[in-house]
Coordinates of C-alpha atoms in Angstrom, one line a residue:
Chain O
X1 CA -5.9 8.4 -12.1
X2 CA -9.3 8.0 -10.5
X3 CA -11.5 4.2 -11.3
X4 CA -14.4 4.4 -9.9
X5 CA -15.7 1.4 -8.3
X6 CA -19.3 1.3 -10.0
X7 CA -19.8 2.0 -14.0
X8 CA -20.2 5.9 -13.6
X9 CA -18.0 8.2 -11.6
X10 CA -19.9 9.8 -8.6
X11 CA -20.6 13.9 -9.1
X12 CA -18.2 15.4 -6.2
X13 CA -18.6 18.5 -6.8
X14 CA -19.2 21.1 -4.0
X15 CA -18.1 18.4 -1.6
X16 CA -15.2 19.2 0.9
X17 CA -12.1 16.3 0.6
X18 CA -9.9 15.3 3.2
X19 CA -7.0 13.5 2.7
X20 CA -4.2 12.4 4.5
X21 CA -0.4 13.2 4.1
X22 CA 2.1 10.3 5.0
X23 CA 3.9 12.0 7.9
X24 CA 5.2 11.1 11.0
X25 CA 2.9 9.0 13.8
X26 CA 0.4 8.6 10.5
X27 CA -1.3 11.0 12.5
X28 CA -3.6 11.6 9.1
X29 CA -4.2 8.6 8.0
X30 CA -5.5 7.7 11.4
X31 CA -7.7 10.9 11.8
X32 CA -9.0 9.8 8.5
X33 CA -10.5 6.5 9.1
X34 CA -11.7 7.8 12.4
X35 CA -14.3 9.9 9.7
X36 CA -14.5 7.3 7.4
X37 CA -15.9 4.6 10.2
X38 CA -17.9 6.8 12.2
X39 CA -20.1 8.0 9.3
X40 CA -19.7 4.7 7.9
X41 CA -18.7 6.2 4.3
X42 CA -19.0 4.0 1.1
X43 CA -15.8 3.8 -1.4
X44 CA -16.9 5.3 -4.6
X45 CA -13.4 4.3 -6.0
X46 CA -9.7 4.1 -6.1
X47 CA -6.9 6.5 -6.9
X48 CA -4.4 4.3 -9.4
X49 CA -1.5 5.4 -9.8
X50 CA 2.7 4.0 -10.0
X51 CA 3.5 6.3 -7.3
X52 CA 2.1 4.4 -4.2
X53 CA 4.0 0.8 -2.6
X54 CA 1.4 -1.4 -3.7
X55 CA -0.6 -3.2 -0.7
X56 CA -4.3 -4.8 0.0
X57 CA -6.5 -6.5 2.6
X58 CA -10.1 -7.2 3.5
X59 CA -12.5 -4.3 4.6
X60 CA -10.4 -2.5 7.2
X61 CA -13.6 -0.6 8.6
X62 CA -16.0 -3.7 9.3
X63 CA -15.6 -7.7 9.6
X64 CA -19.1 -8.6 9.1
X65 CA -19.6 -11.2 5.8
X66 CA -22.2 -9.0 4.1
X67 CA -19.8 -6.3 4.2
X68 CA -16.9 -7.7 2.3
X69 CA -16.2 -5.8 -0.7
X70 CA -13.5 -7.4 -2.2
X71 CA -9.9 -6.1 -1.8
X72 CA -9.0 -2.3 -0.5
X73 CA -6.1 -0.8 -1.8
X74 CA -3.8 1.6 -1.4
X75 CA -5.3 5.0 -2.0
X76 CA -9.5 4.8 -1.9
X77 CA -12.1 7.4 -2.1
X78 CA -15.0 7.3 0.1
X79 CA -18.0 9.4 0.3
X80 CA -20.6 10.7 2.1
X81 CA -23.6 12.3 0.2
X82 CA -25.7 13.5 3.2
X83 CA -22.7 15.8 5.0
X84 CA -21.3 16.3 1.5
X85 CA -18.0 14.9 2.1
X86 CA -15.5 13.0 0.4
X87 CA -12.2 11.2 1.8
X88 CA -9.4 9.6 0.4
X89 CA -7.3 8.0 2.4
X90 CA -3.7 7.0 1.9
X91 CA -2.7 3.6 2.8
X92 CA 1.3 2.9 2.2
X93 CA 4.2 5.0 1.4
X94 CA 4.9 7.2 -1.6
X95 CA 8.1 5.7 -3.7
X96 CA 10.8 7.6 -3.1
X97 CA 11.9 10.0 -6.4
X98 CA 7.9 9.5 -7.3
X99 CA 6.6 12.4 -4.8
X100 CA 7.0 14.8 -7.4
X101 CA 4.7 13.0 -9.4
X102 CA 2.3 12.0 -6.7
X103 CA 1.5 15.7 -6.0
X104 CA 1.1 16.3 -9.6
X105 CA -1.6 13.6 -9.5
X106 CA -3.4 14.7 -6.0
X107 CA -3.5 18.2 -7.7
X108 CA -5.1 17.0 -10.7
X109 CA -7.5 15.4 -9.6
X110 CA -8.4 17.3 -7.1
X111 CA -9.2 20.3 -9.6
X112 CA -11.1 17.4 -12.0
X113 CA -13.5 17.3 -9.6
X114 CA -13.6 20.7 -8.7
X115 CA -14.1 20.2 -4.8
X116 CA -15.4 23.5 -3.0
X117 CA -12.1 23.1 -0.6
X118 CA -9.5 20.3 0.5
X119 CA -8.0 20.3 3.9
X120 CA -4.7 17.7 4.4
X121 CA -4.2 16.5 7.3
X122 CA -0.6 16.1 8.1
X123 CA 2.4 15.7 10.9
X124 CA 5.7 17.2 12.1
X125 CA 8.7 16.2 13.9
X126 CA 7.7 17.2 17.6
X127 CA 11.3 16.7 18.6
X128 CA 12.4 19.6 15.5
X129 CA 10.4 22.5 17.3
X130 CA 12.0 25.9 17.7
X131 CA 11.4 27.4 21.0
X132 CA 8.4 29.3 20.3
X133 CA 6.6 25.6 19.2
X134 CA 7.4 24.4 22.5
X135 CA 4.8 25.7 24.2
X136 CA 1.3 26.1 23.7
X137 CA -1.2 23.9 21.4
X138 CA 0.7 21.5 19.1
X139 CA -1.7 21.7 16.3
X140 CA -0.9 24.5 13.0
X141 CA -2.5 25.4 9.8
X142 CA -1.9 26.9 7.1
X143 CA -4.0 27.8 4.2
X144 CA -3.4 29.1 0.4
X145 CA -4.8 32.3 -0.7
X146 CA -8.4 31.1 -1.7
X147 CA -9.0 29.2 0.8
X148 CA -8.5 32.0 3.1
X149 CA -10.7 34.0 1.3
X150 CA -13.1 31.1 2.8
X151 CA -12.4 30.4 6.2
X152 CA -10.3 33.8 7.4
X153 CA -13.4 34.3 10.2
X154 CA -13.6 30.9 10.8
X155 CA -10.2 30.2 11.3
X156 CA -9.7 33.7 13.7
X157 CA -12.4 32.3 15.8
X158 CA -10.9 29.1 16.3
X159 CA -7.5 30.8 17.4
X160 CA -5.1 28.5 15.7
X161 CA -1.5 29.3 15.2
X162 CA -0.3 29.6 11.7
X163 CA 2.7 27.3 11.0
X164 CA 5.8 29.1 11.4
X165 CA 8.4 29.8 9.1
X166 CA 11.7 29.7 10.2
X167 CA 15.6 30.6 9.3
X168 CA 17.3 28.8 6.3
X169 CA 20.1 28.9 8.3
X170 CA 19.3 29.1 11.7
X171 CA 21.9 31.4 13.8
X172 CA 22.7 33.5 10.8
X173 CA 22.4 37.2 11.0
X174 CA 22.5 37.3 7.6
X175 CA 19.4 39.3 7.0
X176 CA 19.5 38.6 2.9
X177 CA 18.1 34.7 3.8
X178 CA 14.4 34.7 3.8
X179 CA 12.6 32.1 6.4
X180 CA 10.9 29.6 4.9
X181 CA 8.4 27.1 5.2
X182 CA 10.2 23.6 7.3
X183 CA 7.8 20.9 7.6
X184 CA 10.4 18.1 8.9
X185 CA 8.5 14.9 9.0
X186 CA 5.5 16.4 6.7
X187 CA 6.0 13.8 3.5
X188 CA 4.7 15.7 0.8
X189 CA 2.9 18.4 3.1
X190 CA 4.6 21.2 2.2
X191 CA 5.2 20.3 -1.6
X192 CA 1.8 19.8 -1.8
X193 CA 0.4 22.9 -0.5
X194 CA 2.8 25.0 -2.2
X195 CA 1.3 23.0 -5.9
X196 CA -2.1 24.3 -4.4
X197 CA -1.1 27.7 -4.3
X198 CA 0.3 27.7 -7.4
X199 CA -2.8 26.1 -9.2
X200 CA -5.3 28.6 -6.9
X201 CA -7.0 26.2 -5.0
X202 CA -8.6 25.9 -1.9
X203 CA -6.4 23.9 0.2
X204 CA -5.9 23.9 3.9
X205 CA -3.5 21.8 5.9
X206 CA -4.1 20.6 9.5
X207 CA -0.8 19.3 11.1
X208 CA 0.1 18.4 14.3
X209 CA 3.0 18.3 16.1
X210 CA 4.1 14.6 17.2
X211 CA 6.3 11.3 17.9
X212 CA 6.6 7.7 16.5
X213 CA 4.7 5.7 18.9
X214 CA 1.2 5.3 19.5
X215 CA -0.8 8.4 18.0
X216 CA -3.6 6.8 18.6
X217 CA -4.2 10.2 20.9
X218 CA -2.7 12.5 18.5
X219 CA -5.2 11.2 16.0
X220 CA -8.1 11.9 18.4
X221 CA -6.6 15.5 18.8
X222 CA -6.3 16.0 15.2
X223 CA -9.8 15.2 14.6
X224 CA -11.2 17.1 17.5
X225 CA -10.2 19.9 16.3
X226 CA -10.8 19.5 12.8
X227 CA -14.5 18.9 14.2
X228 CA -14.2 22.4 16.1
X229 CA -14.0 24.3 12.4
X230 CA -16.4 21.4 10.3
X231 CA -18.7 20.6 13.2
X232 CA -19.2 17.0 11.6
X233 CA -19.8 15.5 15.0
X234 CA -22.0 17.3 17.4
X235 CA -20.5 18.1 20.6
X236 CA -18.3 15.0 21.1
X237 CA -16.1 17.1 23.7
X238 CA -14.0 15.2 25.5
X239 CA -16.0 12.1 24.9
X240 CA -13.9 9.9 22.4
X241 CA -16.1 7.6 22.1
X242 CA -18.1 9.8 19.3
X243 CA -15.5 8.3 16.8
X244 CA -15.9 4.9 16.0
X245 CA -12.7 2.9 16.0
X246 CA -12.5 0.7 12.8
X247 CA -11.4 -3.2 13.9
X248 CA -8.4 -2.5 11.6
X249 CA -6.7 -1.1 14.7
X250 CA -6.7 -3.8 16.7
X251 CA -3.4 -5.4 17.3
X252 CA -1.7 -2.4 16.2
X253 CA 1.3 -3.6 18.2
X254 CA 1.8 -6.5 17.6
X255 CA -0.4 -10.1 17.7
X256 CA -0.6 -12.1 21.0
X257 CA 3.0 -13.8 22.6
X258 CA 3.3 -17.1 21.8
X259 CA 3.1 -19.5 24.7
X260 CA 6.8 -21.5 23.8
X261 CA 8.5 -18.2 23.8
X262 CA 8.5 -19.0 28.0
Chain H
X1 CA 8.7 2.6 17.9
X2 CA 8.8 1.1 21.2
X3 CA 5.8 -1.4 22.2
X4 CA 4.1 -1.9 25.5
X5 CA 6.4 -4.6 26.4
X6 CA 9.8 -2.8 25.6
X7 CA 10.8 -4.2 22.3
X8 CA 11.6 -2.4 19.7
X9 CA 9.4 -2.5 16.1
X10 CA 10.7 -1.2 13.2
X11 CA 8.2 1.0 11.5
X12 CA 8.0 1.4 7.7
X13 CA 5.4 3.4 6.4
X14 CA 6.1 7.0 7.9
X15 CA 7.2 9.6 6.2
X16 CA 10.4 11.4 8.0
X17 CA 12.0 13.2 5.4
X18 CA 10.7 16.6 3.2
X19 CA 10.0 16.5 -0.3
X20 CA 13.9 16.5 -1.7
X21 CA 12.6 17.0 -5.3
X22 CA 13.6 20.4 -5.2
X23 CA 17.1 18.8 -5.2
X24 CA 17.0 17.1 -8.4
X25 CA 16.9 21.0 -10.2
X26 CA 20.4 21.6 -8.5
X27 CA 21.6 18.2 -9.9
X28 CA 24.7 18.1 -12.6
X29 CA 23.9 17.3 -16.3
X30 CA 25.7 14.2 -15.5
X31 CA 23.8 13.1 -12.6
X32 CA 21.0 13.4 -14.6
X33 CA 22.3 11.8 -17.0
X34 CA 23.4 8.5 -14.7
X35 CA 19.8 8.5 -13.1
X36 CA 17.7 8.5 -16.0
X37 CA 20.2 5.7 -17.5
X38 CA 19.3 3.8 -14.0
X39 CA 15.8 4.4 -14.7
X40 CA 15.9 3.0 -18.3
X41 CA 17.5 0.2 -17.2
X42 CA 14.8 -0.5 -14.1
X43 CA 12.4 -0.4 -17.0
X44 CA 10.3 -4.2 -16.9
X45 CA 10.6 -5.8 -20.5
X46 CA 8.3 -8.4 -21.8
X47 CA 8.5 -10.7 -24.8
X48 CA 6.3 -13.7 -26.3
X49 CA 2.8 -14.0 -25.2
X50 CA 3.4 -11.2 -22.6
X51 CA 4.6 -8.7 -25.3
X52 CA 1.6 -9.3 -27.8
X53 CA -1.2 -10.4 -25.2
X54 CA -3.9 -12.0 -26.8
X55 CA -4.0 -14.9 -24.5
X56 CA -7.3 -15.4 -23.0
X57 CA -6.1 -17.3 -19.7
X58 CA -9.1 -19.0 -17.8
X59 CA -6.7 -19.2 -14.9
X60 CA -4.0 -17.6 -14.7
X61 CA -1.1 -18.6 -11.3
X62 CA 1.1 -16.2 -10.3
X63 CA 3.5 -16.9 -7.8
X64 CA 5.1 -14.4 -5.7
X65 CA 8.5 -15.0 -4.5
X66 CA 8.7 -13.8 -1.0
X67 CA 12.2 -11.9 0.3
X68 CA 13.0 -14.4 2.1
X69 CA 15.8 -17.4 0.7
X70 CA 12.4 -20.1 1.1
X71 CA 11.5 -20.7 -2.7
X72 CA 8.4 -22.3 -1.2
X73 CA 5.6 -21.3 -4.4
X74 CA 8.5 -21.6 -7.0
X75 CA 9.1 -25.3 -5.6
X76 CA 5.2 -26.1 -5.8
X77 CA 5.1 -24.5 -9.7
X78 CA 8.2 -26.9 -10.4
X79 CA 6.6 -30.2 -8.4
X80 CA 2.9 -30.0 -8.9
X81 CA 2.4 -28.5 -12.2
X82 CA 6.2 -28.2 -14.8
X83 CA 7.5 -31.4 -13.9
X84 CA 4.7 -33.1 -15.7
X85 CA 5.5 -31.7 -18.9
X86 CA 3.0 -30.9 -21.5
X87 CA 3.8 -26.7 -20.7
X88 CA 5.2 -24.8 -22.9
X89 CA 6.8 -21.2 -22.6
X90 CA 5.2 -18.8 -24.4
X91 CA 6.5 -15.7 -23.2
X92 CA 8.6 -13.6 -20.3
X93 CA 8.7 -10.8 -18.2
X94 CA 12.9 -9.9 -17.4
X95 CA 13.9 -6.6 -15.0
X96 CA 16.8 -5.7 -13.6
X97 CA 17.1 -4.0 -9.6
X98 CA 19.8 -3.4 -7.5
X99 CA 18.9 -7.6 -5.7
X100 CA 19.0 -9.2 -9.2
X101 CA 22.3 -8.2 -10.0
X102 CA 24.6 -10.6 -8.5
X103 CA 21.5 -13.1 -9.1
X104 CA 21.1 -15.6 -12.4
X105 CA 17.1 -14.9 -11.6
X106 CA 16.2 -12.0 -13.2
X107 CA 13.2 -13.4 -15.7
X108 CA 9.7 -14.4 -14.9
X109 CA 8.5 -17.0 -17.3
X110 CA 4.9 -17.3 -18.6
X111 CA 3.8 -20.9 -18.9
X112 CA 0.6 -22.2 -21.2
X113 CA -0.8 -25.6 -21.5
X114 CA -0.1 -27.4 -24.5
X115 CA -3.5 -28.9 -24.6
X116 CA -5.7 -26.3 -22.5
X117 CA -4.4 -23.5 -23.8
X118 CA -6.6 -21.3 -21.8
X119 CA -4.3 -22.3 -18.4
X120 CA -1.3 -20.0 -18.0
X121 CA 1.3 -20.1 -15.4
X122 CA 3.6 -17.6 -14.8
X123 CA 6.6 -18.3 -12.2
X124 CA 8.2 -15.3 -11.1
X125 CA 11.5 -16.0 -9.5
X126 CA 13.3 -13.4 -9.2
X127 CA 12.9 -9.9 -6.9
X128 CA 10.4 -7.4 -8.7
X129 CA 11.3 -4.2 -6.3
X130 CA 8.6 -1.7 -4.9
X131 CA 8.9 0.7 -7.6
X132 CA 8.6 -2.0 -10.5
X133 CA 5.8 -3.7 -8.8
X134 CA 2.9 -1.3 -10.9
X135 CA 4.7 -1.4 -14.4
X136 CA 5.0 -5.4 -14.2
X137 CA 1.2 -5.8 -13.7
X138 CA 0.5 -3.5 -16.0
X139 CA 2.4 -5.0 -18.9
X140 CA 1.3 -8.4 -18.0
X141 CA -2.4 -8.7 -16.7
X142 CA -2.8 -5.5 -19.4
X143 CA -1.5 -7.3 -22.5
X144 CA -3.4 -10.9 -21.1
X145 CA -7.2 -10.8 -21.3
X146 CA -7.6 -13.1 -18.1
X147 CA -10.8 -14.3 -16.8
X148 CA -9.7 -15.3 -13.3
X149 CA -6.0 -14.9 -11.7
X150 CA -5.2 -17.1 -8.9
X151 CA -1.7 -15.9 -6.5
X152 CA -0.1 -18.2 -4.6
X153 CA 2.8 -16.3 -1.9
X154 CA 4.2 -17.5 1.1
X155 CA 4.8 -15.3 4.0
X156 CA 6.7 -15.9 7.7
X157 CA 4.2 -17.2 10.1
X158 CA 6.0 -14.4 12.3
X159 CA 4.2 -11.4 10.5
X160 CA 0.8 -12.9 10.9
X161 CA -0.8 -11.0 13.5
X162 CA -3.6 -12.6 15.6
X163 CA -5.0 -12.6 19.1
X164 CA -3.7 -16.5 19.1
X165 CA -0.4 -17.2 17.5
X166 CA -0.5 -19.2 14.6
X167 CA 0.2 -23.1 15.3
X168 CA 3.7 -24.8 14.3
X169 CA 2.1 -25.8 11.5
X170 CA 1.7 -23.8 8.4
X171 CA -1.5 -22.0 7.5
X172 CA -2.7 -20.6 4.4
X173 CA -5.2 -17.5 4.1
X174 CA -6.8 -15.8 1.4
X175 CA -7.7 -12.4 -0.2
X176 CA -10.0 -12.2 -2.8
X177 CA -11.7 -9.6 -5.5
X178 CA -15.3 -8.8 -5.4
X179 CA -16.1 -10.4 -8.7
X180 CA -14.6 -13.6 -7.7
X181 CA -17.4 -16.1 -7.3
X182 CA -15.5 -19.7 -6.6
X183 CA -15.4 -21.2 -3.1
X184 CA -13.1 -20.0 -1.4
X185 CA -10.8 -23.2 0.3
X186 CA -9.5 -21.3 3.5
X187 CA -10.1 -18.4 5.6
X188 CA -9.4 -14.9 4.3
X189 CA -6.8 -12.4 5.8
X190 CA -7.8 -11.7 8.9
X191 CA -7.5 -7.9 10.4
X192 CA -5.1 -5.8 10.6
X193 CA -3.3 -8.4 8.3
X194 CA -2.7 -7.0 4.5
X195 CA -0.9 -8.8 1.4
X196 CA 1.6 -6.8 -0.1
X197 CA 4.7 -7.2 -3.0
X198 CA 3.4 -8.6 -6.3
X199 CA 0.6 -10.4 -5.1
X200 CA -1.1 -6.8 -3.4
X201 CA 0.1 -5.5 -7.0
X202 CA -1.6 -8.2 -8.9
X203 CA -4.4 -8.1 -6.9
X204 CA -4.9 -4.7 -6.7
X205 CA -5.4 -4.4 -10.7
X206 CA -7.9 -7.3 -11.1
X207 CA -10.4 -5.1 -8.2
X208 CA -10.6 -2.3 -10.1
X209 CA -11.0 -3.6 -13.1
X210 CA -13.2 -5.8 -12.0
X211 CA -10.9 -8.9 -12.6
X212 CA -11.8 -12.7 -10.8
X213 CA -8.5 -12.9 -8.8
X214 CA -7.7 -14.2 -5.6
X215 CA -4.5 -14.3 -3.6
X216 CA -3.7 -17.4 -1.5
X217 CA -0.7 -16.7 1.3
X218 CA 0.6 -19.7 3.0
X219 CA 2.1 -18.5 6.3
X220 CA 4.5 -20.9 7.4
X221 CA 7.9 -20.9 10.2
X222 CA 9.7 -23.1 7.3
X223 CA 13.1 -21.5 6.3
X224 CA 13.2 -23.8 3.3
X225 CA 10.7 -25.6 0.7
X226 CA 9.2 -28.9 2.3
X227 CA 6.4 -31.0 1.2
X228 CA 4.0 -30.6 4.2
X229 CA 4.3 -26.8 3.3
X230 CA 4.2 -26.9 -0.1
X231 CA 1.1 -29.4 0.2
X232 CA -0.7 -26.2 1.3
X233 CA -1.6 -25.1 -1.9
X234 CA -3.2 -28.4 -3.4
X235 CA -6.7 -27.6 -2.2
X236 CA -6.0 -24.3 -4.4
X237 CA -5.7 -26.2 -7.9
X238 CA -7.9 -29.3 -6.7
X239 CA -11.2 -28.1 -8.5
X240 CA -8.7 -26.6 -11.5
X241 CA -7.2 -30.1 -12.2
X242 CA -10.6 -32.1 -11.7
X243 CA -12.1 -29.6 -14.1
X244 CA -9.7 -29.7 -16.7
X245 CA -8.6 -33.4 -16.3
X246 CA -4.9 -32.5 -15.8
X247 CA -2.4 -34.4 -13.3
X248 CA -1.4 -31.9 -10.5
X249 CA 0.2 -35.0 -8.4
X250 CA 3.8 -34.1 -7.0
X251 CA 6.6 -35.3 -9.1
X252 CA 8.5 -37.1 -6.4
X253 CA 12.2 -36.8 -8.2
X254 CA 12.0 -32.9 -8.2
X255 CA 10.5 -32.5 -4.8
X256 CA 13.0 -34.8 -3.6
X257 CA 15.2 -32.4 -5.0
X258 CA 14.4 -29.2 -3.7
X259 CA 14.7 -30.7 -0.5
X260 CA 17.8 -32.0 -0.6
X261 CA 19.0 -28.6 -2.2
X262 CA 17.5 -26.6 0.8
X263 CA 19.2 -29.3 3.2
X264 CA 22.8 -29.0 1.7
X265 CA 22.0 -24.8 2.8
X266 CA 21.6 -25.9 6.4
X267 CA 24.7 -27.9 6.9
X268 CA 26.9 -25.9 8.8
X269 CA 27.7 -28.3 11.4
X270 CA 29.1 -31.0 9.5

C-alpha cells in the first residue's frame, strides 16, 4: 500500500507515472533515476508492500548534509508538480511466487490515484531476438487499448516498432497455435501490462532490447527516446549531459583495488 | 557481468525469467496442496511480549545475524549486555526456512530489563529468509509501541564499496531514520552502499512510520567473533548505559568463550 511521507497524501491525479520494471541490465530503473535527478523530484512517499526484498541507504540522488532525508527504501514515489509527473522507482527484486501479487498491488494503486496514463519502462533478452529483431532500433512499445486511444498519432509519428509476437512453438506449422506475447527477461512486464488491459487503463510499456553489463548507455537510450514522445528535456540530442547522473552510480563496479592485493 | 578489469561479478537484482504464475493454474491439487502447507509452515510465529505487544521500549536492539558463520552482534548481546544478568525473557519470535532446518537456531528471543523495563533487547540468531523478512517486522515492531530502535549488523569489509579500501581494521557505519535526533557516533553509509536483510527490514518500517531507528553495520575482514570487533559497538550503547545507569562492561568469561569456540572452528592444521 501507498504511506505517504508527510501527514496527507499528495493529489496525483492527472499526472503521468513512470515506473520501472525489474528486467534485464535494470535498464528502467536506471532510466528512472536519470528523471528523478535531473528534475530533482521530492519523494511524496513509499509503496509498502511484502512483495519487494527489503533494502535501504542514504539519499541515493544527492550527498549534501541538508539533503539527508532519512532512509530510502525499496519502492518510493517521487513527484514533480510543475511537469506534472510522478515516478516510482523500484529498488530490489520482486520475491519470487509474490509477482502475482505485486502486479495486483501496482494495478491498484495505480487506478487509486487515477493517473491520466502510466508508461513502464522495461527490458528484454537481446541475445532471445528472432531474426526480424535483429536489425533495426532496439527499442519496442506496446500499449493497451486506452492508452492508444491517447497516443495513436503520437506514437505513428515517432515510428516505433510494436513489440512482436511470436510462435508458441517456434518451427511448428501448426497453424491452430496463436503467437503470443514473449517478453524473455521482462520481470513482470508482460504480466503487468496484460492486468492493465484487463482493468482498462492507460498503460504503455517502453522496453529495450539489451545485455547484462553496463547499461549505463542503454539507460541513456531508453530515456532519449522516452524524451522524443514526453519532451521533458528540451532538445538534449545527443548531448547526455542534459541528464543528471545521481552520485548513487558511482562505483557501480566495484570500489577501488586494495593496495596488498599486489 | 564482467567488470573493466575481467573479473567476473555476480549480479542479483535482474530479472531474467517471465512471470511463471500462469504456471501455478496448471498445478495438481496436490501440489497445491504441498505449497500452501510450505507456506503455512514459513509462517513467523510470535509468543510473550511479542504476541500481545504492549511494551513501550525506549530502546529497543536488534541484532541482525549476517549469512556469514561470524556470530559477531550475537557475541556482543551475550558479552556486553546478557551476561550481566538482571534480563528477563519476555517473549519470542520462532520461523522455520529451508537454512534453519538442520540448525537448533530457529527462535529470536525478546529480552527486557528487569529494572528498566522500558529497554528491550531482541537477539535474533537464527536465518530470517527474504520472503519472511516483512512479516517478522511487522509482528514485532507492530505489536511493540517503540520509541527508538537501535540495529546493530555486521557485514564483510569485502562488500563495502569505496574509492579507498577499507583499512585491516574494522569499521562501523550507520543508517539512520529521519525522526532520529541522537548523535550519531560514526559515519553513515556512504554511496552506492545500502543495508539490507533484517536490519533494511527493520529499518525500513520505523521511516515510514516515522519510528526513531537507526542501523549500525560494523564492516569487519574477521571470520569469527573477537573483542577488538566486537568493541565496535560500545560507543553505540555508551550514552544508553550512562543514562540508565546499567553496566554494559564485557563479561570476560563469556567473551573468552566465544573466542575460544570460534578458534576450535579454525583448527584444521593440528
Amino acid at each position: 500500500m501507498f504511506i505517504p511521507s508527510q501527514k496527507s497524501a499528495p493529489d496525483l491525479k492527472g499526472f503521468t507515472l513512470i515506473m520501472p520494471v525489474v528486467a534485464v541490465g535494470n535498464v528502467g530503473q536506471l532510466a528512472v533515476d536519470l528523471i528523478i535527478s535531473t528534475f530533482d523530484m521530492c519523494r511524496v512517499g513509499h509503496i509498502h508492500t511484502d512483495c519487494l526484498i527489503p533494502m535501504a541507504g542514504n539519499n541515493p540522488y544527492s550527498t549534501r548534509k541538508e539533503d539527508a532525508d532519512g532512509v530510502h527504501t525499496a519502492a518510493e514515489v517521487y513527484m514533480s508538480r510543475e511537469i506534472k509527473l510522478a515516478v516510482l522507482q523500484i529498488r530490489s527484486p520482486v520475491i519470487q511466487k509474490r509477482t502475482k501479487k505485486f502486479r495486483q498491488v501496482l494495478v491498484s494503486w495505480i487506478k487509486a490515484s487515477s493517473f491520466s496514463r502510466t508508461i513502464v519502462l522495461s527490458g528484454s533478452h537481446a541475445y532471445q531476438r528472432d531474426d526480424r529483431q535483429l536489425q533495426g532500433s532496439p527499442l519496442r512499445y506496446l500499449v493497451t487499448p486506452s492508452m492508444l486511444k491517447l497516443s495513436e498519432e503520437a506514437l505513428k509519428e515517432l515510428g516505433w516498432l510494436e513489440m512482436e509476437k511470436v510462435q508458441t512453438f517456434p518451427g511448428l506449422t501448426d497453424g491452430a497455435a496463436e503467437p503470443r506475447l514473449y517478453i524473455p527477461g521482462g520481470g513482470i512486464t508482460k504480466g503487468l501490462y496484460t492486468d492493465s488491459c484487463a482493468e482498462d487503463l492507460p498503460l504503455a510499456v517502453l522496453l529495450l532490447f539489451c545485455s547484462e553489463g553496463d547499461n549505463i548507455p542503454d539507460a541513456f537510450t531508453l530515456i532519449n527516446h522516452l524524451n522524443s514522445w514526453l519532451h521533458l528535456l528540451d532538445n538534449p540530442g545527443e548531448d547526455q549531459n542534459k541528464w543528471k547522473i545521481p552520485p548513487s552510480w558511482t562505483l557501480m563496479f566495484g570500489g577501488g583495488i586494495p593496495p596488498a592485493l599486489f | 557481468m564482467a567488470t573493466f578489469f575481467g573479473e567476473v561479478l555476480s549480479v542479483y537484482s535482474r530479472a531474467v525469467e517471465e512471470d511463471d504464475d500462469d504456471d501455478e493454474e496448471e498445478q495438481d491439487e496436490e501440489d497445491q496442496l504441498i505449497l500452501r502447507e510450505l507456506e503455512d509452515k514459513r509462517w513467523v510465529g510470535t509468543a510473550g511480549t511479542a504476541a500481545t505487544g504492549c511494551a513501550t521500549a525506549q530502546s529497543l536492539f536488534m541484532v541482525g545475524h549476517s549469512d556469514l558463520s561470524c556470530v559477531l552482534c550475537a557475541g556482543f548481546v551475550s558479552v556486553y549486555f546478557l551476561s550481566h544478568g538482571g534480563w528477563d525473557a519476555v517473549g519470542h519470535v520462532s520461523l522455520w526456512n529451508e537454512r534453519t532446518v538442520h540448525s537448533e537456531d530457529t527462535t529470536c528471543v525478546l529480552h527486557r530489563h528487569r529494572e528498566s523495563h522500558q529497554v528491550l533487547v531482541c537477539q535474533v540468531d537464527c536465518f530470517v529468509a527474504e520472503d519472511q523478512l516483512f512479516q517478522w517486522t511487522e509482528q514485532v515492531l507492530g505489536s511493540l509501541d517503540a520509541s527508538q530502535v537501535t540495529v546493530l549488523s555486521d557485514c564483510p569489509a569485502a562488500e563495502y564499496q569505496s574509492p579507498q579500501p577499507l583499512g585491516p581494521d574494522p569499521c562501523l557505519r550507520s543508517l539512520h531514520t529521519s525522526a532520529w535526533s541522537e548523535p550519531i557516533c560514526c559515519p553513515p553509509v556512504e554511496l552506492p552502499n545500502l543495508v539490507s536483510g533484517l536490519p533494511a527490514a527493520v529499518v525500513s518500517f520505523c521511516q515510514l512510520h516515522n519510528i526513531s531507528a537507526a542501523v549500525y553495520q560494523c564492516y569487519s575482514d574477521a571470520r569469527s567473533a573477537d573483542s577488538t570487533t566486537m568493541d565496535m559497538f560500545r560507543p553505540v550503547v555508551a550514552r544508553l548505559a550512562q543514562d540508565l545507569k546499567l553496566d554494559f562492561s564485557p563479561d570476560r568469561d563469556i567473551l573468552r568463550k566465544f573466542i575460544s569456540q570460534a578458534n576450535v572452528q579454525s583448527n584444521l592444521y593440528i
